Amino acid sequence: MTDISFEKLRQEEEALLFRTYGRYPVAVARGQGARLWDYAGREYVDLLAGIAVDALGHCHPEVTESVIRQAGRLVHVSNLFYQKEQLVLARALLDTAPHLGKVFFCNSGAEANEAAIKLARRYQQRVRGRDAQEIITFQGAFHGRTLATLAATGHPRFSDGFAPLPGGFRQIPWGDPAALEAAVSPATAGVLLEIVQGEGGIRPATPAFAAAVQEICRRSGALLLVDEVQSGLGRTGKWWAFQHFGLSPDIVTVAKALAGGLPMGAMLGTDGVAGGFVAGSHATTFGGGALVATAAAKVLEIIARDRLAERAGELGAWAGERFRAVGRARPGTIAEVRGLGLMIGIELAGPGGEVWAALLEKGFILNLTQERVLRLLPPLNIEREDLEAFAVALEEALA
Ligand SMILES: Cc1ncc(COP(=O)(O)O)c(C=O)c1O
């Protein structure tokens, strides 16, 4: 296809880029829908979709068209100006969660969580007059790589060498309401959780745990902060994973899938907590620029129009059953298949490196997390046939 050799790219990267990423042995040349191609023209089925970013698949033609059109009209001014594109998107976002009333735009998931942490503290201290700064998070969480979100993530694997991290975070076991009950205090500003832990190995909250977290928050005055950076925007079968459990979080964060692959994050909050920020409390240069906001509005329009959340729910339920059948056909290889919608974890009975590599060799791109959990976050519009082909490949790889 071209003369770009993988080995040459690898060497150049080693010379030019900080060594922050453990790369897969693939150099991606282009993508379309649920397919990627490398520079040698080899085709892959992308079951990872940019780790939940490419929810509409790669290069969705309608998103591409709206980005091209907007790029010729207005890309960026400054948040010193009123911008219609932000309002169109804000309205679309708030329509997905009627109990929420305000949006702050930023550029990534970590930034959305930073905004959420700042808002929770400032709301408690300036609006409620409470001396509450602590944010409680859960073991297995992942909230980002800025210093505060590293502290919230609370795992030494990510924070090694970065001490001192900001204070005011406390981490407790996942899924244990008694631990939360014991941890909340008058100093608690908020409780931050992923409804389905993503990096932590696709671990959904149980309905009882989710309900208990909200109840403890309400009783103690702590805010309920839900990180939907990975699980949001239809992936789990509803617009938001918290909606499976009937929760009403005070603050919700989102990023990844929001702008169809362009960098964008957002924090949504109730009208009540929104009073925690005043002009000058928080800001970001690029947040909500016209180009990314236009892309995101188109993404939301397509998810709604094509009923992709419902599709993710149905297809995810089917895929979960199909992968369990693979486990039955290969006894002793799969410990558990779990998830919600098209957020799927296949926990293997042992370390998964070889199975992962065999699947890549067969042309399936997915992620291995927690050393033994195959993580699938495919485009919401992926064809069932692609998941069926993956199931067949998985059964072979487990042989
Ligand atoms: C649940 C969750 N929160 C936050 C983040 C951080 O997002 P970003 O990498 O855009 O900063 C991630 C990224 O994987 C995530 O999965």
mmCIF file of C-alpha atoms and ligand atoms in Angstrom, residues 51 107-111 113 142-146 149 194 196-199 227-231 253 255-256 264 375, ligand 1:
data_model
loop_
_atom_site.group_PDB
_atom_site.id
_atom_site.type_symbol
_atom_site.label_atom_id
_atom_site.label_comp_id
_atom_site.label_asym_id
_atom_site.label_seq_id
_atom_site.Cartn_x
_atom_site.Cartn_y
_atom_site.Cartn_z
ATOM 1 C CA ILE A 51 -10.975 2.986 24.133
ATOM 2 C CA ASN A 107 -11.049 18.951 26.653
ATOM 3 C CA SER A 108 -10.641 15.550 28.263
ATOM 4 C CA GLY A 109 -11.930 13.167 30.871
ATOM 5 C CA ALA A 110 -9.329 14.130 33.448
ATOM 6 C CA GLU A 111 -10.228 17.784 33.015
ATOM 7 C CA ASN A 113 -13.123 15.221 36.685
ATOM 8 C CA PHE A 142 -9.577 5.340 37.042
ATOM 9 C CA HIS A 143 -10.247 9.063 36.868
ATOM 10 C CA GLY A 144 -7.301 10.433 34.875
ATOM 11 C CA ARG A 145 -3.638 11.440 34.913
ATOM 12 C CA THR A 146 -3.570 15.006 36.205
ATOM 13 C CA THR A 149 -7.244 12.801 39.253
ATOM 14 C CA GLU A 194 -17.633 5.035 37.863
ATOM 15 C CA VAL A 196 -19.003 0.543 35.563
ATOM 16 C CA GLN A 197 -15.311 0.568 36.431
ATOM 17 C CA GLY A 198 -13.547 0.498 33.063
ATOM 18 C CA GLU A 199 -9.782 0.344 33.552
ATOM 19 C CA ASP A 227 -17.582 9.590 36.147
ATOM 20 C CA GLU A 228 -19.164 8.556 32.833
ATOM 21 C CA VAL A 229 -16.077 9.365 30.788
ATOM 22 C CA GLN A 230 -15.970 5.802 29.457
ATOM 23 C CA SER A 231 -19.519 4.561 30.113
ATOM 24 C CA THR A 253 -18.470 13.870 33.785
ATOM 25 C CA ALA A 255 -15.429 12.844 27.447
ATOM 26 C CA LYS A 256 -14.186 10.070 25.154
ATOM 27 C CA MET A 264 -13.650 17.257 24.261
ATOM 28 C CA ARG A 375 -11.929 -5.474 27.304
HETATM 29 C C1 LIG B 1 -13.589 6.447 33.664
HETATM 30 C C2 LIG B 1 -12.510 7.352 33.161
HETATM 31 N N1 LIG B 1 -12.358 8.560 33.719
HETATM 32 C C3 LIG B 1 -11.410 9.409 33.285
HETATM 33 C C4 LIG B 1 -10.550 9.068 32.266
HETATM 34 C C5 LIG B 1 -9.510 10.041 31.820
HETATM 35 O O1 LIG B 1 -9.861 10.571 30.566
HETATM 36 P P1 LIG B 1 -8.774 11.309 29.667
HETATM 37 O O2 LIG B 1 -7.776 10.295 29.248
HETATM 38 O O3 LIG B 1 -9.579 11.863 28.520
HETATM 39 O O4 LIG B 1 -8.181 12.382 30.501
HETATM 40 C C6 LIG B 1 -10.682 7.821 31.654
HETATM 41 C C7 LIG B 1 -9.757 7.426 30.570
HETATM 42 O O5 LIG B 1 -9.568 6.268 30.284
HETATM 43 C C8 LIG B 1 -11.690 6.940 32.111
HETATM 44 O O6 LIG B 1 -11.853 5.728 31.565
#
